[in-house]
Every structure is written in C-alpha cells, then in structure tokens.
C-alpha cells in the first residue's frame, strides 16, 4: 500500500449487502492494522488529528468483510456490514445528496435517524 | 464542494448498472466543470500534472449518470455507464485485488482485456 506524504490512504467503504457506497475516510498505517486485526473499521481523522473507530460514539460500527486495493495501491475499498446509519447526519450513506440538473442539489435518500438521537443520548 | 490545499477533490466512480466501484481519481474545479458540461468524466492526474478525460487514450469512456457528494462536501461519488474496462490493467475495476487472510493478496475478478491491446494499437 502507498500512503501519501501525510502517511494516509483514502478508504472507500461499501455496504456489501447492497453495494451502496457509504463513506470515504482516511486511514494511517495504525488504523489499517487495527481494521485488519479487529475486523472493525478504524480511521484517522484529519480535522481532529485523532485515531478513531467507526461507531465508537454512535454504536454504528462496520464489520469488515473484504479489503481490496486499487491498481496503484493508493486507495482502499472496504466491504462492510453496516450497523445503523453510516453518516453522522443520520443517513445510511454520507453521499445522500446529488447535483441536480439546475446546478443545485437534492437529497436522494431518506434520513434513517435524527442526529440528536444518535449522539445525544450519552 | 471543498477542494483540498492542492485544489483537488477525490471522485469515486461507481458502475450504475451493478454497483461495482470502478476507480478513484482526483478532480480539480476545471475537470469537475468539464465532467458536468460534457457528461463524460474528466480528472486531474497528480503524477502527470495533467487534465485528462477518462478513455481519451483507451476509448473506455464513462458516461455520467449522477454526481453525489458527501456530508462534508469533500468527496464525490459519480455513477457512470462504463465502456470497456475502467482499469488501465484491463480489469473492469481498479479494485481487482483483495487482502487475503494470510496477509498476501489475491485477484478477485477476471481480466477483461490485455493492457497491450487497450493501449498498443494506436
């Protein structure tokens, strides 16, 4: 695998059951190793400069089913079994908006959970 | 959309017909605008520092069916109708290898074309 100058590699996460692309996040070597060792996705947050496990706050963990990498070895594609909503905004996928023909955007899937419900009850 | 410090945004490309994630490449503002204007995917090559249209050499173009973006606005997910093989190595998807249980890797899909056949006949 090729990590970039910051020691990171982008990881695309896909729901193995239905092919929906759920999110894209960054991994460093430690988070990739933890992902392989535990079978749960772990990432590196660039904004928080922090190692994190997906679902550590929300309970919406991702069970790893397959880890693929591309021809250049610089991007990962991870198949998972998703618990709950992948997006912190309560949607199944972070890609819940599409560009519309008029140049605006529209929401393309229903919200599964209220974000307050996901993070507010702790 | 949020472009990074280099003016780039990662674009995940997915085959709309079957959900297969085909590739991930980078776009700058001009390539995103050309993608929207022409309905064919355009990218920015970081290694070649060059604007390119997918399929300009191989003929394996991608017809854009939908452009989604994630909750942070810093990643694109583009649904396409793929002509031929998305990968320059002749596979349908660039993600043709997966990590195996023994820590090695294995090829998970058949090669559609010989790379020499794609690029050699011009």
PDB file of C-alpha atoms in Angstrom:
ATOM      1  CA  UNK A   1       0.000   0.000   0.000  1.00  0.00           C
ATOM      2  CA  UNK A   2       1.117   3.518  -0.719  1.00  0.00           C
ATOM      3  CA  UNK A   3       0.437   6.070   1.982  1.00  0.00           C
ATOM      4  CA  UNK A   4       0.601   9.747   0.986  1.00  0.00           C
ATOM      5  CA  UNK A   5       3.025  12.380   2.311  1.00  0.00           C
ATOM      6  CA  UNK A   6       0.912  12.648   5.479  1.00  0.00           C
ATOM      7  CA  UNK A   7       1.047   8.864   5.975  1.00  0.00           C
ATOM      8  CA  UNK A   8      -2.583   8.435   4.927  1.00  0.00           C
ATOM      9  CA  UNK A   9      -4.534   6.380   2.408  1.00  0.00           C
ATOM     10  CA  UNK A  10      -8.186   7.003   1.420  1.00  0.00           C
ATOM     11  CA  UNK A  11     -10.587   4.178   2.231  1.00  0.00           C
ATOM     12  CA  UNK A  12     -13.908   3.877   0.416  1.00  0.00           C
ATOM     13  CA  UNK A  13     -16.445   1.961   2.484  1.00  0.00           C
ATOM     14  CA  UNK A  14     -19.162   0.000   0.684  1.00  0.00           C
ATOM     15  CA  UNK A  15     -22.124  -1.917   2.107  1.00  0.00           C
ATOM     16  CA  UNK A  16     -21.505  -5.482   0.969  1.00  0.00           C
ATOM     17  CA  UNK A  17     -25.194  -6.376   1.149  1.00  0.00           C
ATOM     18  CA  UNK A  18     -26.411  -3.876  -1.427  1.00  0.00           C
ATOM     19  CA  UNK A  19     -23.391  -2.128  -2.968  1.00  0.00           C
ATOM     20  CA  UNK A  20     -24.219   1.297  -1.546  1.00  0.00           C
ATOM     21  CA  UNK A  21     -21.093   3.406  -1.098  1.00  0.00           C
ATOM     22  CA  UNK A  22     -21.387   4.594   2.497  1.00  0.00           C
ATOM     23  CA  UNK A  23     -18.460   6.926   3.106  1.00  0.00           C
ATOM     24  CA  UNK A  24     -14.858   7.747   2.379  1.00  0.00           C
ATOM     25  CA  UNK A  25     -12.406   8.319   5.200  1.00  0.00           C
ATOM     26  CA  UNK A  26      -8.645   8.246   5.706  1.00  0.00           C
ATOM     27  CA  UNK A  27      -6.514   5.575   7.335  1.00  0.00           C
ATOM     28  CA  UNK A  28      -2.949   5.687   8.542  1.00  0.00           C
ATOM     29  CA  UNK A  29      -0.925   2.519   8.958  1.00  0.00           C
ATOM     30  CA  UNK A  30      -2.098   2.023  12.554  1.00  0.00           C
ATOM     31  CA  UNK A  31      -5.777   2.335  11.661  1.00  0.00           C
ATOM     32  CA  UNK A  32      -5.396  -0.088   8.749  1.00  0.00           C
ATOM     33  CA  UNK A  33      -3.635  -2.551  11.059  1.00  0.00           C
ATOM     34  CA  UNK A  34      -6.377  -2.174  13.688  1.00  0.00           C
ATOM     35  CA  UNK A  35      -9.013  -2.629  10.997  1.00  0.00           C
ATOM     36  CA  UNK A  36      -7.420  -5.898   9.919  1.00  0.00           C
ATOM     37  CA  UNK A  37      -6.749  -7.093  13.472  1.00  0.00           C
ATOM     38  CA  UNK A  38     -10.202  -6.323  14.920  1.00  0.00           C
ATOM     39  CA  UNK A  39     -12.441  -6.711  11.861  1.00  0.00           C
ATOM     40  CA  UNK A  40     -13.964  -3.285  12.592  1.00  0.00           C
ATOM     41  CA  UNK A  41     -13.115  -0.168  10.578  1.00  0.00           C
ATOM     42  CA  UNK A  42     -10.699   2.317  12.157  1.00  0.00           C
ATOM     43  CA  UNK A  43      -9.655   5.628  10.612  1.00  0.00           C
ATOM     44  CA  UNK A  44      -7.530   8.714  11.125  1.00  0.00           C
ATOM     45  CA  UNK A  45      -9.405  11.990  11.497  1.00  0.00           C
ATOM     46  CA  UNK A  46      -7.521  14.773   9.739  1.00  0.00           C
ATOM     47  CA  UNK A  47      -9.655  17.513  11.324  1.00  0.00           C
ATOM     48  CA  UNK A  48      -9.355  16.140  14.853  1.00  0.00           C
ATOM     49  CA  UNK A  49      -5.891  14.587  14.325  1.00  0.00           C
ATOM     50  CA  UNK A  50      -7.177  11.532  16.071  1.00  0.00           C
ATOM     51  CA  UNK A  51      -7.355   7.767  15.635  1.00  0.00           C
ATOM     52  CA  UNK A  52     -10.984   6.616  15.779  1.00  0.00           C
ATOM     53  CA  UNK A  53     -13.091   3.532  15.397  1.00  0.00           C
ATOM     54  CA  UNK A  54     -16.210   3.992  13.292  1.00  0.00           C
ATOM     55  CA  UNK A  55     -19.159   3.711  15.666  1.00  0.00           C
ATOM     56  CA  UNK A  56     -17.184   4.387  18.858  1.00  0.00           C
ATOM     57  CA  UNK A  57     -19.642   7.196  19.736  1.00  0.00           C
ATOM     58  CA  UNK A  58     -22.736   6.221  17.751  1.00  0.00           C
ATOM     59  CA  UNK A  59     -22.610   2.437  18.061  1.00  0.00           C
ATOM     60  CA  UNK A  60     -22.837   2.354  14.263  1.00  0.00           C
ATOM     61  CA  UNK A  61     -19.868   0.084  13.732  1.00  0.00           C
ATOM     62  CA  UNK A  62     -18.764  -1.519  10.488  1.00  0.00           C
ATOM     63  CA  UNK A  63     -17.859  -5.197  10.366  1.00  0.00           C
ATOM     64  CA  UNK A  64     -15.207  -5.775   7.720  1.00  0.00           C
ATOM     65  CA  UNK A  65     -15.966  -8.407   5.066  1.00  0.00           C
ATOM     66  CA  UNK A  66     -13.267  -7.630   2.484  1.00  0.00           C
ATOM     67  CA  UNK A  67     -10.389  -5.203   1.942  1.00  0.00           C
ATOM     68  CA  UNK A  68      -9.495  -4.505  -1.689  1.00  0.00           C
ATOM     69  CA  UNK A  69      -6.920  -2.044  -3.011  1.00  0.00           C
ATOM     70  CA  UNK A  70      -6.550  -0.431  -6.398  1.00  0.00           C
ATOM     71  CA  UNK A  71      -4.017  -0.927  -9.197  1.00  0.00           C
ATOM     72  CA  UNK A  72      -1.833   1.916  -7.877  1.00  0.00           C
ATOM     73  CA  UNK A  73      -2.030   0.626  -4.301  1.00  0.00           C
ATOM     74  CA  UNK A  74      -3.027   4.073  -3.074  1.00  0.00           C
ATOM     75  CA  UNK A  75      -6.756   3.638  -2.391  1.00  0.00           C
ATOM     76  CA  UNK A  76      -8.661   1.033  -0.362  1.00  0.00           C
ATOM     77  CA  UNK A  77     -12.163  -0.324  -0.979  1.00  0.00           C
ATOM     78  CA  UNK A  78     -13.599  -1.964   2.114  1.00  0.00           C
ATOM     79  CA  UNK A  79     -16.753  -4.091   2.077  1.00  0.00           C
ATOM     80  CA  UNK A  80     -18.636  -3.959   5.364  1.00  0.00           C
ATOM     81  CA  UNK A  81     -21.738  -4.992   7.182  1.00  0.00           C
ATOM     82  CA  UNK A  82     -23.039  -1.649   8.470  1.00  0.00           C
ATOM     83  CA  UNK A  83     -24.893  -1.319  11.767  1.00  0.00           C
ATOM     84  CA  UNK A  84     -27.301   1.637  11.666  1.00  0.00           C
ATOM     85  CA  UNK A  85     -26.506   4.775   9.673  1.00  0.00           C
ATOM     86  CA  UNK A  86     -23.010   5.330   8.301  1.00  0.00           C
ATOM     87  CA  UNK A  87     -23.444   9.109   8.128  1.00  0.00           C
ATOM     88  CA  UNK A  88     -23.239  11.254  11.254  1.00  0.00           C
ATOM     89  CA  UNK A  89     -26.171  13.206   9.825  1.00  0.00           C
ATOM     90  CA  UNK A  90     -28.363  10.113  10.173  1.00  0.00           C
ATOM     91  CA  UNK A  91     -28.410   8.917   6.577  1.00  0.00           C
ATOM     92  CA  UNK A  92     -27.479   5.410   5.513  1.00  0.00           C
ATOM     93  CA  UNK A  93     -24.769   6.868   3.273  1.00  0.00           C
ATOM     94  CA  UNK A  94     -22.760  10.086   3.518  1.00  0.00           C
ATOM     95  CA  UNK A  95     -23.495  10.520  -0.209  1.00  0.00           C
ATOM     96  CA  UNK A  96     -27.151  11.401   0.344  1.00  0.00           C
ATOM     97  CA  UNK A  97     -27.115  14.475  -1.910  1.00  0.00           C
ATOM     98  CA  UNK A  98     -26.719  14.688  -5.671  1.00  0.00           C
ATOM     99  CA  UNK A  99     -26.124  17.572  -8.010  1.00  0.00           C
ATOM    100  CA  UNK A 100     -29.365  18.445  -9.831  1.00  0.00           C
ATOM    101  CA  UNK A 101     -29.768  19.433 -13.453  1.00  0.00           C
ATOM    102  CA  UNK A 102     -30.328  23.081 -12.405  1.00  0.00           C
ATOM    103  CA  UNK A 103     -26.930  23.167 -10.646  1.00  0.00           C
ATOM    104  CA  UNK A 104     -28.476  22.938  -7.169  1.00  0.00           C
ATOM    105  CA  UNK A 105     -28.655  19.727  -5.183  1.00  0.00           C
ATOM    106  CA  UNK A 106     -31.260  17.330  -3.899  1.00  0.00           C
ATOM    107  CA  UNK A 107     -31.461  14.732  -1.163  1.00  0.00           C
ATOM    108  CA  UNK A 108     -31.726  11.259  -2.665  1.00  0.00           C
ATOM    109  CA  UNK A 109     -32.442   9.014   0.307  1.00  0.00           C
ATOM    110  CA  UNK A 110     -34.497   9.113   3.492  1.00  0.00           C
ATOM    111  CA  UNK A 111     -32.913  10.059   6.820  1.00  0.00           C
ATOM    112  CA  UNK A 112     -32.826   6.938   8.998  1.00  0.00           C
ATOM    113  CA  UNK A 113     -32.117   8.614  12.313  1.00  0.00           C
ATOM    114  CA  UNK A 114     -32.158  12.014  13.903  1.00  0.00           C
ATOM    115  CA  UNK A 115     -28.514  13.007  14.542  1.00  0.00           C
ATOM    116  CA  UNK A 116     -29.501  14.130  18.057  1.00  0.00           C
ATOM    117  CA  UNK A 117     -30.832  10.655  18.670  1.00  0.00           C
ATOM    118  CA  UNK A 118     -27.525   9.104  17.608  1.00  0.00           C
ATOM    119  CA  UNK A 119     -25.200  11.310  19.616  1.00  0.00           C
ATOM    120  CA  UNK A 120     -27.440  12.973  22.179  1.00  0.00           C
ATOM    121  CA  UNK A 121     -28.293  10.118  24.499  1.00  0.00           C
ATOM    122  CA  UNK A 122     -24.920   9.519  26.091  1.00  0.00           C
TER     123      UNK A 122
ATOM    124  CA  UNK B   1     -17.680  21.399  -2.759  1.00  0.00           C
ATOM    125  CA  UNK B   2     -14.486  21.615  -0.772  1.00  0.00           C
ATOM    126  CA  UNK B   3     -11.289  21.250  -2.748  1.00  0.00           C
ATOM    127  CA  UNK B   4      -8.123  20.455  -0.781  1.00  0.00           C
ATOM    128  CA  UNK B   5      -4.985  22.612  -0.477  1.00  0.00           C
ATOM    129  CA  UNK B   6      -3.924  21.446  -3.951  1.00  0.00           C
ATOM    130  CA  UNK B   7      -7.326  22.412  -5.389  1.00  0.00           C
ATOM    131  CA  UNK B   8      -8.393  18.779  -5.725  1.00  0.00           C
ATOM    132  CA  UNK B   9     -11.321  16.624  -4.633  1.00  0.00           C
ATOM    133  CA  UNK B  10     -11.386  12.809  -4.722  1.00  0.00           C
ATOM    134  CA  UNK B  11     -14.018  11.281  -7.009  1.00  0.00           C
ATOM    135  CA  UNK B  12     -15.182   7.706  -6.507  1.00  0.00           C
ATOM    136  CA  UNK B  13     -16.566   6.232  -9.721  1.00  0.00           C
ATOM    137  CA  UNK B  14     -19.240   3.542  -9.500  1.00  0.00           C
ATOM    138  CA  UNK B  15     -20.867   1.487 -12.261  1.00  0.00           C
ATOM    139  CA  UNK B  16     -24.537   2.427 -12.024  1.00  0.00           C
ATOM    140  CA  UNK B  17     -25.679  -0.833 -13.602  1.00  0.00           C
ATOM    141  CA  UNK B  18     -24.231  -3.159 -10.967  1.00  0.00           C
ATOM    142  CA  UNK B  19     -22.803  -1.053  -8.119  1.00  0.00           C
ATOM    143  CA  UNK B  20     -19.201  -2.085  -8.733  1.00  0.00           C
ATOM    144  CA  UNK B  21     -16.777   0.601  -7.556  1.00  0.00           C
ATOM    145  CA  UNK B  22     -14.545   1.094 -10.581  1.00  0.00           C
ATOM    146  CA  UNK B  23     -11.876   3.583  -9.558  1.00  0.00           C
ATOM    147  CA  UNK B  24     -10.998   6.635  -7.520  1.00  0.00           C
ATOM    148  CA  UNK B  25      -9.334   9.613  -9.145  1.00  0.00           C
ATOM    149  CA  UNK B  26      -8.900  13.309  -8.423  1.00  0.00           C
ATOM    150  CA  UNK B  27     -10.695  16.263  -9.951  1.00  0.00           C
ATOM    151  CA  UNK B  28      -9.875  19.936  -9.880  1.00  0.00           C
ATOM    152  CA  UNK B  29     -12.536  22.554 -10.491  1.00  0.00           C
ATOM    153  CA  UNK B  30     -11.957  22.529 -14.258  1.00  0.00           C
ATOM    154  CA  UNK B  31     -12.286  18.753 -14.521  1.00  0.00           C
ATOM    155  CA  UNK B  32     -15.474  18.774 -12.435  1.00  0.00           C
ATOM    156  CA  UNK B  33     -16.893  21.517 -14.658  1.00  0.00           C
ATOM    157  CA  UNK B  34     -15.959  19.587 -17.810  1.00  0.00           C
ATOM    158  CA  UNK B  35     -17.494  16.433 -16.339  1.00  0.00           C
ATOM    159  CA  UNK B  36     -20.767  18.264 -15.748  1.00  0.00           C
ATOM    160  CA  UNK B  37     -20.688  20.087 -19.089  1.00  0.00           C
ATOM    161  CA  UNK B  38     -19.834  17.098 -21.286  1.00  0.00           C
ATOM    162  CA  UNK B  39     -21.372  14.210 -19.333  1.00  0.00           C
ATOM    163  CA  UNK B  40     -18.044  12.336 -19.558  1.00  0.00           C
ATOM    164  CA  UNK B  41     -15.673  12.008 -16.589  1.00  0.00           C
ATOM    165  CA  UNK B  42     -12.610  14.259 -16.555  1.00  0.00           C
ATOM    166  CA  UNK B  43      -9.885  14.212 -13.913  1.00  0.00           C
ATOM    167  CA  UNK B  44      -6.603  15.778 -12.849  1.00  0.00           C
ATOM    168  CA  UNK B  45      -3.583  13.496 -12.866  1.00  0.00           C
ATOM    169  CA  UNK B  46      -1.344  14.274  -9.904  1.00  0.00           C
ATOM    170  CA  UNK B  47       1.551  12.191 -11.263  1.00  0.00           C
ATOM    171  CA  UNK B  48       1.411  13.703 -14.752  1.00  0.00           C
ATOM    172  CA  UNK B  49       0.091  17.119 -13.576  1.00  0.00           C
ATOM    173  CA  UNK B  50      -2.341  16.943 -16.439  1.00  0.00           C
ATOM    174  CA  UNK B  51      -6.046  17.349 -17.138  1.00  0.00           C
ATOM    175  CA  UNK B  52      -7.414  14.189 -18.734  1.00  0.00           C
ATOM    176  CA  UNK B  53     -10.651  12.658 -19.925  1.00  0.00           C
ATOM    177  CA  UNK B  54     -11.170   9.056 -18.885  1.00  0.00           C
ATOM    178  CA  UNK B  55     -10.954   6.982 -22.052  1.00  0.00           C
ATOM    179  CA  UNK B  56      -9.109   9.591 -24.131  1.00  0.00           C
ATOM    180  CA  UNK B  57      -6.404   7.003 -24.919  1.00  0.00           C
ATOM    181  CA  UNK B  58      -8.247   3.721 -24.378  1.00  0.00           C
ATOM    182  CA  UNK B  59     -11.705   4.630 -25.672  1.00  0.00           C
ATOM    183  CA  UNK B  60     -13.024   3.383 -22.319  1.00  0.00           C
ATOM    184  CA  UNK B  61     -15.066   6.455 -21.528  1.00  0.00           C
ATOM    185  CA  UNK B  62     -17.512   6.909 -18.666  1.00  0.00           C
ATOM    186  CA  UNK B  63     -20.933   8.409 -19.290  1.00  0.00           C
ATOM    187  CA  UNK B  64     -22.077  10.285 -16.194  1.00  0.00           C
ATOM    188  CA  UNK B  65     -25.473   9.325 -14.770  1.00  0.00           C
ATOM    189  CA  UNK B  66     -25.317  11.012 -11.339  1.00  0.00           C
ATOM    190  CA  UNK B  67     -22.932  13.127  -9.266  1.00  0.00           C
ATOM    191  CA  UNK B  68     -23.357  12.851  -5.493  1.00  0.00           C
ATOM    192  CA  UNK B  69     -21.223  14.450  -2.796  1.00  0.00           C
ATOM    193  CA  UNK B  70     -20.740  13.565   0.832  1.00  0.00           C
ATOM    194  CA  UNK B  71     -21.858  15.271   4.043  1.00  0.00           C
ATOM    195  CA  UNK B  72     -18.557  17.170   4.336  1.00  0.00           C
ATOM    196  CA  UNK B  73     -18.670  18.206   0.672  1.00  0.00           C
ATOM    197  CA  UNK B  74     -15.107  16.964   0.199  1.00  0.00           C
ATOM    198  CA  UNK B  75     -15.643  13.720  -1.747  1.00  0.00           C
ATOM    199  CA  UNK B  76     -17.629  12.963  -4.912  1.00  0.00           C
ATOM    200  CA  UNK B  77     -19.436   9.747  -5.847  1.00  0.00           C
ATOM    201  CA  UNK B  78     -20.127   9.537  -9.563  1.00  0.00           C
ATOM    202  CA  UNK B  79     -22.426   6.960 -11.119  1.00  0.00           C
ATOM    203  CA  UNK B  80     -21.429   6.062 -14.652  1.00  0.00           C
ATOM    204  CA  UNK B  81     -22.103   3.851 -17.605  1.00  0.00           C
ATOM    205  CA  UNK B  82     -18.679   2.350 -18.262  1.00  0.00           C
ATOM    206  CA  UNK B  83     -17.478   1.435 -21.751  1.00  0.00           C
ATOM    207  CA  UNK B  84     -14.947  -1.417 -21.604  1.00  0.00           C
ATOM    208  CA  UNK B  85     -12.549  -1.794 -18.675  1.00  0.00           C
ATOM    209  CA  UNK B  86     -12.129   1.025 -16.151  1.00  0.00           C
ATOM    210  CA  UNK B  87      -8.666  -0.134 -15.101  1.00  0.00           C
ATOM    211  CA  UNK B  88      -5.621   0.522 -17.284  1.00  0.00           C
ATOM    212  CA  UNK B  89      -4.512  -3.010 -16.385  1.00  0.00           C
ATOM    213  CA  UNK B  90      -7.513  -4.403 -18.259  1.00  0.00           C
ATOM    214  CA  UNK B  91      -9.797  -5.218 -15.341  1.00  0.00           C
ATOM    215  CA  UNK B  92     -13.356  -3.982 -15.046  1.00  0.00           C
ATOM    216  CA  UNK B  93     -12.459  -2.295 -11.739  1.00  0.00           C
ATOM    217  CA  UNK B  94      -9.159  -0.946 -10.433  1.00  0.00           C
ATOM    218  CA  UNK B  95     -10.005  -2.749  -7.170  1.00  0.00           C
ATOM    219  CA  UNK B  96      -9.330  -6.206  -8.599  1.00  0.00           C
ATOM    220  CA  UNK B  97      -7.151  -7.363  -5.696  1.00  0.00           C
ATOM    221  CA  UNK B  98      -8.120  -8.064  -2.095  1.00  0.00           C
ATOM    222  CA  UNK B  99      -6.101  -8.692   1.018  1.00  0.00           C
ATOM    223  CA  UNK B 100      -6.169 -12.413   1.863  1.00  0.00           C
ATOM    224  CA  UNK B 101      -6.417 -13.978   5.284  1.00  0.00           C
ATOM    225  CA  UNK B 102      -2.708 -14.882   5.177  1.00  0.00           C
ATOM    226  CA  UNK B 103      -1.743 -11.217   4.679  1.00  0.00           C
ATOM    227  CA  UNK B 104      -0.998 -11.672   0.974  1.00  0.00           C
ATOM    228  CA  UNK B 105      -3.402 -10.679  -1.764  1.00  0.00           C
ATOM    229  CA  UNK B 106      -5.493 -12.355  -4.424  1.00  0.00           C
ATOM    230  CA  UNK B 107      -7.085 -11.298  -7.699  1.00  0.00           C
ATOM    231  CA  UNK B 108     -10.858 -11.319  -7.370  1.00  0.00           C
ATOM    232  CA  UNK B 109     -12.100 -10.754 -10.909  1.00  0.00           C
ATOM    233  CA  UNK B 110     -11.183 -11.837 -14.439  1.00  0.00           C
ATOM    234  CA  UNK B 111      -9.091  -9.605 -16.685  1.00  0.00           C
ATOM    235  CA  UNK B 112     -11.307  -8.335 -19.493  1.00  0.00           C
ATOM    236  CA  UNK B 113      -8.604  -7.068 -21.810  1.00  0.00           C
ATOM    237  CA  UNK B 114      -4.880  -7.295 -22.306  1.00  0.00           C
ATOM    238  CA  UNK B 115      -3.403  -3.873 -21.462  1.00  0.00           C
ATOM    239  CA  UNK B 116      -1.296  -4.039 -24.643  1.00  0.00           C
ATOM    240  CA  UNK B 117      -4.497  -4.494 -26.589  1.00  0.00           C
ATOM    241  CA  UNK B 118      -6.004  -1.381 -24.994  1.00  0.00           C
ATOM    242  CA  UNK B 119      -3.059   0.950 -25.439  1.00  0.00           C
ATOM    243  CA  UNK B 120      -0.855  -0.782 -28.012  1.00  0.00           C
ATOM    244  CA  UNK B 121      -2.879  -0.408 -31.179  1.00  0.00           C
ATOM    245  CA  UNK B 122      -2.664   3.308 -31.680  1.00  0.00           C
TER     246      UNK B 122
END
